[in-house]
Amino acid sequence: MTQKVESHAFQAEVQEVLSLVIHSLYKDRDIFLRELISNASDALDKLRFEALTKPEWLPEGEALGVALDANAETRTLTIADNGIGMDYGDLTENLGKVASSGTRKFLDALKEGGEGPELIGRFGVGFYSAFMVADQVTVETCKVGTDKGLRWQSDGKGEYTIEEVDGLSRGTMITLHLTESEEGQSDYTQEHILRGIVSRYSDFVEYPVQMEVERSEPKLDSDGKEIEGETEMVSSMETLNSMKPLWSRSKSDVTDEEYAEFYRHQAHDWSPPLETIHFNAEGALEFTALLFLPGQKPMNFGDGAAPKSKVSLYVRRVMVQKECEELLPVWLRFVQGVVETADLPLNVSRETLQSNRRVEQIQKSLVRKIMDTMGKMLEKEREKYMVFWKNFGWVIKEGLYYAPDKQESLAELCLFEGAGDYEYTTLAGYKSAMPEGQEAIYVLTGPDRATVEASAHLEGMRAKGWDVLFLTDPVDEWVLERLTEYDGTPIQRLDKGDLNLESEEEKKDLEEKQEAAGDLLKTMQESMSGSVSEVRFSSRLAESPAVLVEAEGGMSAHQVRMMRHAGQDVPDPLRILELNPDHPLVQGLQKLHAVDAGSPRVQEFSELLFDGAMMREGGVPKNPAQFQKLLTELMVASLKG
Ligand code: ADP
């Protein structure tokens, strides 16, 4: 009976990924084997995990492993595992598409001329790397619990076929029809080449990676004694990897290269980790942790999807939870790695994990260790810490909001950009540089550095020679709700409330000026009553005529924009318009109002001042058409005049 062969087209992105992988990684062709062994090991993990609740899926005594088989004559290499296998849906989903939702973005980034290998590494090359070395790939697979074997086949040129095949046992066997190796390229049918790659990239894989090897051994006589001068070829299955989970080895026995390789396997990240944290906890609760701080931001990190921890939980060598959210708080969700303990049951359920005191204790200890490591890095390797902070600082700052008990120690680890002459400063650094007379840490939030840097709020601070911290991460708005002081010094937003910066004398002077202009301010306020709750004189400004301020406890413009961005319906808050009493425009308005209190110009100019201040903080005029009309009229008038 002939089985039906179905043809399918690859999703368009697959073709692009394929050609990128082939062209960018031609120097690192060896990694195809690492990727396929890594997939096989994942498939074995999945089976072992499922078998915890369905023991019949893994008959007692059955050994799990990966087998390599190379044939120099047919130029084929097979990688077989007795893991979970794939059914029809798995095949079409996994080997016909690119799973990551960020693929489009990734491909566009590459086209814009990003570093090929770096970006590809962030994406994870996976199965498709097989086409770097093969012109035909066959996957024969049978999923556990089914008895339907399937054969997937492709030359990597746009299409693949799937057909049913009989007689397959559980697991997956991938056959690569290797292309002729060119001068200087490795021949993947050679035992020593494969052995070298496995020991370099896959030594710690927890399952045996085996291969049948032929050795010439001395011939033995019937008594088992060596016959001198005579040898024979003996073939035997040999395990090529040490299989020792890296974390169970002592720190001094593990090289940086091995850590980096394990991290790659675990995190699918091409670049080495920024920091490795490997420790054993002993005493009442015993566990081993091998954690990594990534050197770069993973693809899609922070893209909407629910934040997930990247740390796997093992109980007595068995992975019981791949991304175990309970092991770390959300604000450390970028940390990668493995935790193993013997103090939890093997069949521990999600629910148990959530309220388990041991898991809580492990979390506490991991957090402490990670924060210690960060502290040391900040103190001793500032440049490195800055790289780390640029990638993950915005995540860590969530801790200031979510973990009140950690607030003090976390605040020490935060870096901030600011108006001063530095790339980043700590709060301690800022505080120690505060000149005499400055009593608060001043901060300004905004969508980006350029907008904040151009803010009129900085003028008064510049005039005084005081530094201001720029808070431009979306999370900063929430952080400031909780982080109201540092080491006894209040943290003050520049755009909110009364800053009380004036001396008694200056205050008196301002009050007098304000009183003299009282009628004008009242008229202005009335003419803009829908947008403004108060018009007053300010000591914040040096060059600009006006700035918008929030009442104490009100929402900042940036906060409003963010809430709207998040889909919330927030009405325009009433703002306070502060005017610079020494600005010629304000003084001119005062004169005009004194002569002709009913002049329509007063209202028009008030609106222009308001709109101008609004644009300065990154907003748009309430009525852009009206704004342009007024501006045009003014320009025409000034040209005539
Ligand atoms: P990744 O491993 O990064 O998810 P791959 O392209 O390497 O991406 O593999 C895609 C998917 O195909 C895997 O996530 C897995 O579900 C499936 N897969 C690949 N190889 C195997 C295998 N040997 N056994 C079972 N499933 C596999």
XYZ file of C-alpha atoms and ligand atoms in Angstrom:
668
model
C 0.000 0.000 0.000
C 1.391 3.403 -0.888
C 0.924 6.081 1.667
C -0.281 9.528 0.780
C 2.513 12.119 0.582
C 1.354 15.611 1.408
C 3.222 18.690 0.272
C 3.277 21.839 2.367
C 4.852 25.227 1.857
C 7.028 26.711 4.575
C 5.713 29.850 6.172
C 7.375 32.750 4.319
C 9.495 33.686 7.337
C 11.037 30.210 7.486
C 12.616 30.714 4.105
C 14.094 34.002 5.225
C 15.372 32.558 8.490
C 16.830 29.618 6.613
C 18.763 31.706 4.172
C 19.981 33.998 6.948
C 21.134 31.098 9.086
C 22.955 29.522 6.176
C 24.652 32.733 5.137
C 25.473 34.242 8.501
C 26.681 31.144 10.251
C 28.692 29.424 7.558
C 31.785 29.767 9.763
C 30.002 28.116 12.690
C 28.483 25.197 10.849
C 29.360 22.831 13.718
C 26.580 24.236 15.834
C 23.926 22.386 13.843
C 24.763 19.309 15.908
C 24.512 21.178 19.166
C 21.068 22.440 18.129
C 19.771 19.009 17.149
C 21.149 17.351 20.289
C 19.647 20.146 22.326
C 16.238 19.536 20.728
C 16.602 15.816 21.388
C 17.450 16.492 25.006
C 14.397 18.779 25.320
C 12.252 16.005 23.841
C 13.624 13.566 26.431
C 12.951 16.070 29.202
C 9.379 16.421 28.012
C 8.851 12.683 27.988
C 10.333 12.269 31.456
C 8.120 15.080 32.698
C 4.941 13.608 31.203
C 5.862 10.199 32.598
C 5.664 11.596 36.114
C 1.882 11.482 35.780
C 1.672 8.768 33.082
C 4.223 6.191 34.180
C 3.096 3.804 31.428
C 4.732 6.177 28.908
C 8.154 5.352 30.213
C 8.482 1.640 30.985
C 10.705 0.976 33.930
C 14.263 0.252 32.968
C 14.067 1.912 29.577
C 17.110 4.098 29.090
C 16.696 7.505 27.554
C 19.317 8.841 25.202
C 20.477 10.229 21.915
C 22.228 8.146 19.279
C 24.394 9.389 16.425
C 25.082 7.308 13.382
C 27.328 8.427 10.556
C 27.890 6.794 7.211
C 30.706 8.092 5.046
C 29.584 6.175 1.949
C 26.026 7.442 1.831
C 27.119 10.741 3.395
C 24.358 10.598 5.968
C 24.259 11.450 9.622
C 21.360 10.494 11.841
C 20.486 11.896 15.243
C 17.927 9.759 17.021
C 16.224 10.164 20.379
C 13.594 8.146 22.223
C 11.932 11.264 23.568
C 8.389 12.509 23.286
C 8.199 12.511 19.457
C 5.931 14.658 17.296
C 2.465 14.141 15.872
C 1.078 15.720 12.717
C 0.153 18.980 14.450
C 3.566 19.243 16.115
C 5.339 18.716 12.809
C 3.428 21.368 10.899
C 3.599 23.825 13.786
C 7.236 23.279 14.716
C 9.011 22.394 11.521
C 7.051 24.476 9.050
C 6.777 27.734 10.881
C 8.853 29.976 13.028
C 7.304 29.996 16.438
C 8.491 33.304 17.750
C 6.037 36.142 17.285
C 8.961 38.528 17.053
C 10.307 36.920 13.888
C 9.168 39.705 11.594
C 10.809 42.292 13.808
C 13.947 40.206 13.961
C 14.163 39.817 10.208
C 13.626 43.524 9.686
C 16.349 44.306 12.219
C 18.724 42.034 10.340
C 17.909 43.700 7.055
C 18.718 47.031 8.591
C 22.263 45.770 8.856
C 22.471 44.388 12.387
C 25.238 42.000 13.291
C 24.215 38.693 11.710
C 25.473 36.054 14.109
C 24.695 38.144 17.187
C 21.097 38.637 16.186
C 20.636 35.107 15.001
C 21.927 33.897 18.328
C 19.333 35.970 20.115
C 16.704 34.419 17.984
C 17.863 30.838 18.402
C 18.696 29.002 15.223
C 17.334 25.626 16.151
C 16.288 22.923 13.782
C 16.737 24.950 10.604
C 20.495 25.020 11.128
C 20.455 21.439 9.794
C 20.200 22.949 6.327
C 23.616 24.513 6.751
C 25.155 21.103 6.288
C 22.496 19.091 4.507
C 20.641 19.384 1.225
C 17.976 16.951 2.339
C 16.607 16.494 5.846
C 14.339 13.643 6.855
C 12.571 13.552 10.197
C 10.944 10.282 11.196
C 8.970 10.566 14.355
C 6.344 8.905 16.483
C 4.716 10.668 19.369
C 4.332 8.948 22.710
C 0.833 7.585 23.227
C 0.166 7.297 19.467
C 1.070 4.530 17.090
C 1.239 6.629 13.979
C 4.695 7.177 12.577
C 5.324 10.175 10.313
C 8.047 11.124 7.895
C 8.802 14.786 7.263
C 11.149 15.596 4.451
C 12.543 18.750 2.882
C 15.405 20.131 0.845
C 14.929 23.488 2.590
C 13.808 25.168 -0.592
C 10.311 26.308 0.216
C 8.436 23.055 0.647
C 8.275 19.990 2.809
C 6.332 16.752 2.631
C 4.692 14.648 5.308
C 3.660 11.025 4.966
C 2.682 8.249 7.289
C 5.145 5.424 7.820
C 4.774 2.137 9.616
C 6.977 0.533 12.150
C 8.465 3.516 13.916
C 9.010 3.382 17.637
C 8.567 6.320 20.000
C 10.897 9.234 19.445
C 12.480 11.140 16.611
C 15.183 10.275 14.127
C 16.628 13.015 11.984
C 18.615 11.998 8.930
C 20.814 14.561 7.267
C 21.983 14.041 3.722
C 25.212 15.913 4.073
C 26.473 18.178 1.348
C 29.996 17.527 0.119
C 32.356 19.190 2.548
C 34.510 21.766 0.864
C 38.184 22.386 1.446
C 38.756 23.360 5.072
C 35.282 22.317 6.205
C 34.611 19.590 8.738
C 33.408 16.243 7.486
C 30.512 15.293 9.701
C 30.753 11.624 8.895
C 34.034 11.392 10.777
C 33.946 10.041 14.297
C 36.604 12.377 15.682
C 34.803 15.422 14.289
C 31.505 14.435 15.879
C 33.213 13.491 19.124
C 34.914 16.902 19.213
C 31.679 18.804 18.641
C 29.779 16.838 21.266
C 32.428 17.343 23.894
C 32.717 21.028 23.064
C 29.046 21.897 22.947
C 26.996 19.161 24.510
C 29.106 17.595 27.230
C 26.681 18.483 30.052
C 23.572 17.217 28.258
C 21.975 14.983 30.846
C 21.315 12.055 28.550
C 23.973 9.902 26.955
C 24.863 10.927 23.411
C 26.083 7.664 21.978
C 27.729 6.478 18.827
C 28.856 3.144 17.589
C 32.614 3.279 17.236
C 35.039 0.826 15.768
C 38.332 0.193 17.467
C 41.135 -2.034 16.540
C 41.836 -4.173 19.585
C 44.223 -6.988 20.265
C 42.748 -10.301 19.255
C 42.022 -12.654 22.136
C 42.449 -16.391 22.179
C 39.866 -18.806 23.554
C 41.208 -18.251 27.081
C 40.765 -14.521 26.765
C 44.487 -13.868 26.388
C 45.883 -11.373 23.865
C 47.393 -12.948 20.787
C 50.560 -11.100 20.155
C 50.741 -9.127 16.925
C 47.115 -9.778 15.977
C 44.327 -7.220 16.087
C 40.678 -7.121 15.093
C 38.055 -4.411 14.574
C 35.563 -4.305 17.425
C 32.588 -2.062 17.418
C 30.849 -0.825 20.550
C 28.461 1.885 21.625
C 30.342 4.696 23.251
C 28.987 7.617 25.214
C 30.560 10.812 23.947
C 29.496 13.205 26.697
C 30.239 13.182 30.414
C 26.508 13.834 31.153
C 27.333 15.429 34.416
C 24.946 18.310 34.953
C 27.165 21.323 35.134
C 25.568 22.661 38.278
C 26.365 19.498 40.211
C 30.064 19.923 39.533
C 32.236 21.937 41.808
C 32.782 25.506 40.705
C 36.513 25.105 40.475
C 36.079 22.257 37.984
C 34.025 24.216 35.493
C 35.638 26.453 32.901
C 34.145 29.729 31.660
C 33.758 28.141 28.260
C 31.685 25.317 29.776
C 29.491 27.749 31.665
C 28.990 29.756 28.476
C 28.069 26.648 26.526
C 25.583 25.551 29.137
C 24.109 29.024 29.165
C 23.689 28.854 25.388
C 21.938 25.530 25.702
C 19.691 26.845 28.439
C 18.992 30.366 27.225
C 19.303 29.997 23.462
C 21.532 33.026 23.583
C 24.546 33.196 21.331
C 26.605 35.594 23.383
C 28.219 34.559 26.669
C 26.481 35.425 29.941
C 27.464 38.673 31.606
C 27.719 37.034 34.999
C 27.519 33.482 36.301
C 26.240 32.720 39.807
C 26.858 29.162 40.940
C 26.327 28.131 44.545
C 25.134 25.457 46.939
C 22.905 26.207 49.868
C 23.403 23.917 52.798
C 21.688 23.522 56.125
C 17.958 23.425 56.768
C 17.225 23.708 53.063
C 19.589 22.277 50.504
C 19.717 23.269 46.899
C 22.115 24.064 44.107
C 21.681 27.047 41.842
C 23.390 27.925 38.597
C 22.145 31.297 37.454
C 23.151 33.630 34.668
C 22.729 37.328 34.072
C 22.400 37.619 30.298
C 24.754 39.835 28.326
C 21.990 41.086 26.077
C 18.273 41.562 26.043
C 16.540 38.481 24.627
C 14.317 38.855 21.583
C 10.783 39.878 22.458
C 11.738 40.604 26.025
C 9.098 42.921 27.399
C 6.763 42.542 24.440
C 3.389 42.368 26.116
C 3.398 38.651 26.907
C 3.055 37.791 30.567
C 6.437 38.027 32.250
C 7.899 34.604 32.860
C 10.859 33.451 34.828
C 13.601 31.745 32.878
C 14.806 29.464 35.669
C 14.108 25.722 35.543
C 13.426 23.697 38.645
C 14.948 20.239 39.007
C 14.155 17.733 41.706
C 16.702 14.949 41.969
C 17.904 15.313 38.391
C 14.417 15.501 36.921
C 13.229 18.767 35.503
C 9.840 19.375 37.090
C 9.173 22.881 35.813
C 10.850 24.475 32.810
C 10.042 28.101 33.517
C 9.350 28.108 37.186
C 7.758 31.446 38.026
C 7.845 30.766 41.722
C 11.616 30.742 41.945
C 12.163 34.427 41.269
C 10.109 37.594 41.581
C 8.935 39.192 38.309
C 11.498 41.946 38.563
C 14.260 39.356 38.123
C 12.550 37.528 35.275
C 15.536 38.042 32.962
C 17.746 35.772 35.089
C 18.392 32.419 33.418
C 19.449 29.149 34.926
C 18.691 26.078 36.931
C 17.851 25.293 40.535
C 18.022 21.749 41.822
C 16.838 20.525 45.175
C 16.112 17.203 46.808
C 13.765 18.835 49.290
C 10.662 18.865 47.110
C 8.562 15.939 45.905
C 9.114 14.859 42.299
C 5.488 15.237 41.366
C 5.201 18.713 42.801
C 2.259 20.560 41.257
C 1.924 24.200 40.241
C -0.406 24.816 43.140
C 2.017 23.329 45.622
C 4.838 25.430 44.242
C 2.845 28.593 44.679
C 2.407 28.241 48.377
C 5.386 26.178 49.304
C 7.514 27.483 52.131
C 10.626 25.807 50.803
C 10.179 27.417 47.414
C 9.719 30.759 49.152
C 12.947 30.251 51.051
C 14.780 29.295 47.888
C 13.467 32.437 46.250
C 14.653 34.592 49.133
C 18.084 33.125 48.984
C 18.328 33.479 45.180
C 17.235 37.116 45.339
C 19.815 37.864 48.001
C 22.556 36.220 45.984
C 21.611 37.977 42.755
C 21.458 41.350 44.484
C 24.858 40.732 46.105
C 26.301 39.907 42.710
C 24.801 43.075 41.242
C 26.207 45.121 44.102
C 29.692 43.739 43.565
C 29.497 44.354 39.857
C 28.369 47.926 40.425
C 31.217 48.519 42.823
C 33.991 46.795 40.910
C 32.984 46.669 37.269
C 31.019 49.788 36.582
C 31.224 49.561 32.763
C 29.872 46.044 32.825
C 27.149 47.036 35.233
C 26.091 49.825 32.887
C 25.631 47.323 30.060
C 23.547 45.222 32.397
C 21.533 48.194 33.560
C 20.786 49.376 30.021
C 19.302 45.969 29.239
C 17.478 45.173 32.443
C 17.416 48.249 34.687
C 13.834 48.963 33.716
C 12.841 45.480 34.907
C 14.746 45.708 38.170
C 13.083 49.025 38.965
C 9.754 47.196 39.113
C 11.131 45.764 42.349
C 11.041 49.219 43.894
C 7.316 49.056 43.392
C 6.585 45.400 44.077
C 9.047 44.632 46.862
C 8.814 47.264 49.585
C 11.073 45.205 51.842
C 13.822 45.388 49.229
C 13.321 49.041 48.418
C 16.251 50.368 50.352
C 18.795 47.906 49.050
C 17.405 48.040 45.519
C 17.601 51.826 45.452
C 21.349 51.460 46.004
C 21.598 49.361 42.846
C 19.698 51.711 40.559
C 21.412 53.860 37.974
C 19.960 57.072 36.594
C 20.687 59.358 33.723
C 20.624 63.028 34.504
C 21.473 66.575 33.558
C 24.964 66.258 35.042
C 28.108 65.338 33.203
C 27.936 61.541 33.471
C 26.316 58.671 31.664
C 24.741 57.201 34.771
C 24.792 57.991 38.458
C 23.609 56.165 41.537
C 21.403 57.915 44.067
C 24.356 57.860 46.461
C 26.509 59.526 43.794
C 23.880 62.167 43.167
C 23.418 62.844 46.835
C 27.089 63.186 47.601
C 27.449 65.756 44.792
C 24.552 67.913 46.024
C 25.780 71.437 46.712
C 25.105 73.219 49.978
C 21.535 74.430 50.143
C 20.063 71.670 47.968
C 17.770 69.649 50.164
C 16.081 67.269 47.755
C 16.868 64.883 44.935
C 15.182 66.394 41.877
C 13.752 64.184 39.182
C 11.871 64.727 35.967
C 9.951 62.062 34.052
C 9.273 61.979 30.343
C 9.059 59.769 27.283
C 12.734 60.053 26.348
C 15.943 61.809 27.213
C 15.662 64.441 24.461
C 12.226 65.627 25.616
C 13.240 65.741 29.251
C 16.496 67.479 28.494
C 14.638 70.226 26.632
C 12.116 70.755 29.423
C 11.560 74.259 30.751
C 11.504 72.731 34.231
C 15.263 72.431 34.117
C 15.880 76.147 33.689
C 15.575 77.075 37.346
C 17.741 74.117 38.321
C 20.406 75.050 35.813
C 20.428 78.593 37.118
C 21.122 77.205 40.574
C 23.668 74.691 39.345
C 21.610 71.766 40.675
C 21.510 68.396 38.997
C 18.300 66.642 37.939
C 17.766 62.917 37.358
C 15.948 61.939 34.165
C 13.423 59.143 34.548
C 12.367 57.989 31.125
C 11.308 54.360 31.599
C 7.535 53.808 31.645
C 7.884 52.062 35.002
C 9.391 55.194 36.566
C 5.980 56.779 37.028
C 4.992 53.926 39.322
C 8.380 53.793 40.966
C 8.046 57.411 42.059
C 4.807 56.609 43.804
C 6.760 54.407 46.187
C 10.275 55.764 46.140
C 9.710 59.083 47.829
C 13.017 59.421 49.604
C 16.536 58.078 49.547
C 18.695 57.878 52.664
C 16.627 60.533 54.409
C 16.593 62.933 51.445
C 13.225 63.538 49.767
C 12.863 62.739 46.083
C 11.028 65.605 44.434
C 9.441 65.688 40.986
C 10.154 68.940 39.223
C 6.819 69.021 37.476
C 4.618 68.641 40.500
C 3.475 70.978 43.244
C 5.325 73.868 44.748
C 9.070 73.357 44.888
C 9.642 75.999 47.568
C 12.980 76.921 46.137
C 12.922 80.618 46.858
C 14.558 82.424 49.742
C 12.278 84.476 51.992
C 13.242 87.550 50.060
C 12.642 85.990 46.675
C 9.321 84.688 47.897
C 8.246 88.139 48.946
C 9.355 89.597 45.653
C 7.403 86.947 43.728
C 4.297 87.536 45.816
C 4.472 91.242 45.160
C 4.823 90.744 41.440
C 1.987 88.266 41.479
C -0.257 90.649 43.344
C 0.486 93.444 40.888
C -0.426 91.134 38.005
C -3.425 89.648 39.806
C -6.015 90.910 37.331
C -4.141 89.586 34.318
C -3.641 86.187 35.931
C -7.324 86.022 36.785
C -8.381 86.937 33.249
C -6.047 84.341 31.806
C -7.294 81.658 34.125
C -10.913 82.425 33.324
C -10.244 82.358 29.594
C -8.710 78.884 29.893
C -10.893 77.467 32.618
C -11.363 74.183 30.705
C -7.639 73.431 30.713
C -6.126 75.267 33.616
C -6.940 75.340 37.308
C -4.563 78.155 38.116
C -2.287 80.692 36.451
C 0.534 81.878 38.683
C 3.997 83.322 38.670
C 6.933 80.992 38.960
C 10.522 80.958 40.058
C 11.241 77.756 38.098
C 11.962 79.536 34.847
C 14.927 81.444 33.537
C 14.505 81.734 29.748
C 11.050 80.418 28.894
C 7.887 82.428 29.368
C 5.728 79.597 30.713
C 5.631 76.023 31.928
C 2.913 73.575 32.899
C 2.896 72.087 36.374
C 0.805 69.486 38.147
C -0.964 70.109 41.387
C 0.476 68.027 44.237
C -1.113 64.601 43.935
C -2.226 65.184 40.338
C -1.160 63.137 37.354
C 1.798 64.262 35.252
C 1.371 64.714 31.509
C 3.622 61.725 30.949
C 1.580 59.609 33.316
C -1.620 60.548 31.490
C -0.083 59.624 28.135
C 1.065 56.286 29.502
C -2.314 55.428 30.960
C -3.959 56.282 27.651
C -1.412 54.197 25.844
C -2.400 51.316 28.111
C -5.979 51.765 26.920
C -7.350 53.606 29.937
C -9.801 56.415 29.530
C -8.212 59.336 31.339
C -9.748 62.826 31.045
C -7.409 65.776 30.457
C -6.325 66.878 33.916
C -6.499 70.564 34.780
C -2.989 71.976 34.759
C -1.297 74.858 36.503
C 0.222 77.371 34.083
C 3.239 79.037 35.612
C 4.557 82.218 34.044
C 7.997 83.742 34.177
C 7.402 87.244 35.616
C 10.670 88.515 34.181
C 10.000 87.438 30.622
C 9.329 90.324 28.168
C 6.271 88.506 26.814
C 4.694 88.241 30.231
C 5.592 91.803 31.044
C 4.174 92.965 27.693
C 0.940 91.112 28.402
C 0.735 92.802 31.757
C 1.031 96.206 30.094
C -1.539 95.359 27.448
C -3.969 94.152 30.085
C -3.482 97.322 32.127
C -4.362 99.490 29.118
C -7.090 97.326 27.581
C -8.368 94.660 29.959
C -10.831 93.366 27.364
C -8.320 92.954 24.521
C -8.888 89.647 22.651
C -5.104 89.367 22.397
C -4.915 88.449 26.104
C -6.970 85.335 25.545
C -5.235 84.444 22.296
C -1.793 84.822 23.813
C -2.797 82.805 26.848
C -3.790 79.949 24.562
C -0.555 80.191 22.618
C 1.450 80.164 25.818
C -0.463 77.128 27.027
C -0.058 75.263 23.729
C 3.634 76.147 23.545
C 4.221 74.783 27.045
C 2.243 71.693 26.135
C 4.383 70.998 23.062
C 7.523 71.520 25.049
C 6.688 68.506 27.203
C 5.979 66.325 24.192
C 2.229 66.961 23.888
C 0.129 68.481 21.132
C -1.995 71.657 21.158
C -5.594 71.047 22.125
C -6.804 72.619 18.925
C -3.989 72.481 16.355
C -5.978 74.375 13.674
C -6.656 77.238 16.057
C -3.015 77.191 17.140
C -1.765 77.580 13.602
C -4.317 80.258 12.778
C -3.230 82.389 15.737
C 0.426 81.902 14.972
C -0.101 82.887 11.332
C -2.005 86.012 12.307
C 0.803 86.996 14.628
C 3.454 86.450 12.007
C 1.479 88.478 9.482
C 1.037 91.266 12.038
C 4.727 91.278 12.872
C 5.693 91.456 9.169
C 3.324 94.367 8.634
C 4.541 96.143 11.708
P 13.440 25.636 19.484
O 14.109 24.382 19.880
O 14.243 26.856 19.763
O 12.016 25.733 19.939
P 13.669 24.502 16.868
O 13.495 25.086 15.492
O 14.985 23.903 17.152
O 13.334 25.644 17.872
O 12.582 23.406 17.087
C 11.228 23.714 16.937
C 10.385 22.752 17.724
O 10.329 21.489 17.096
C 10.836 22.448 19.125
O 10.444 23.441 20.045
C 10.148 21.110 19.398
O 8.804 21.333 19.796
C 10.151 20.457 18.041
N 11.260 19.510 17.932
C 12.453 19.709 17.340
N 13.229 18.633 17.452
C 12.523 17.703 18.134
C 12.770 16.349 18.592
N 13.933 15.746 18.371
N 11.780 15.730 19.254
C 10.600 16.341 19.502
N 10.312 17.581 19.114
C 11.257 18.273 18.446
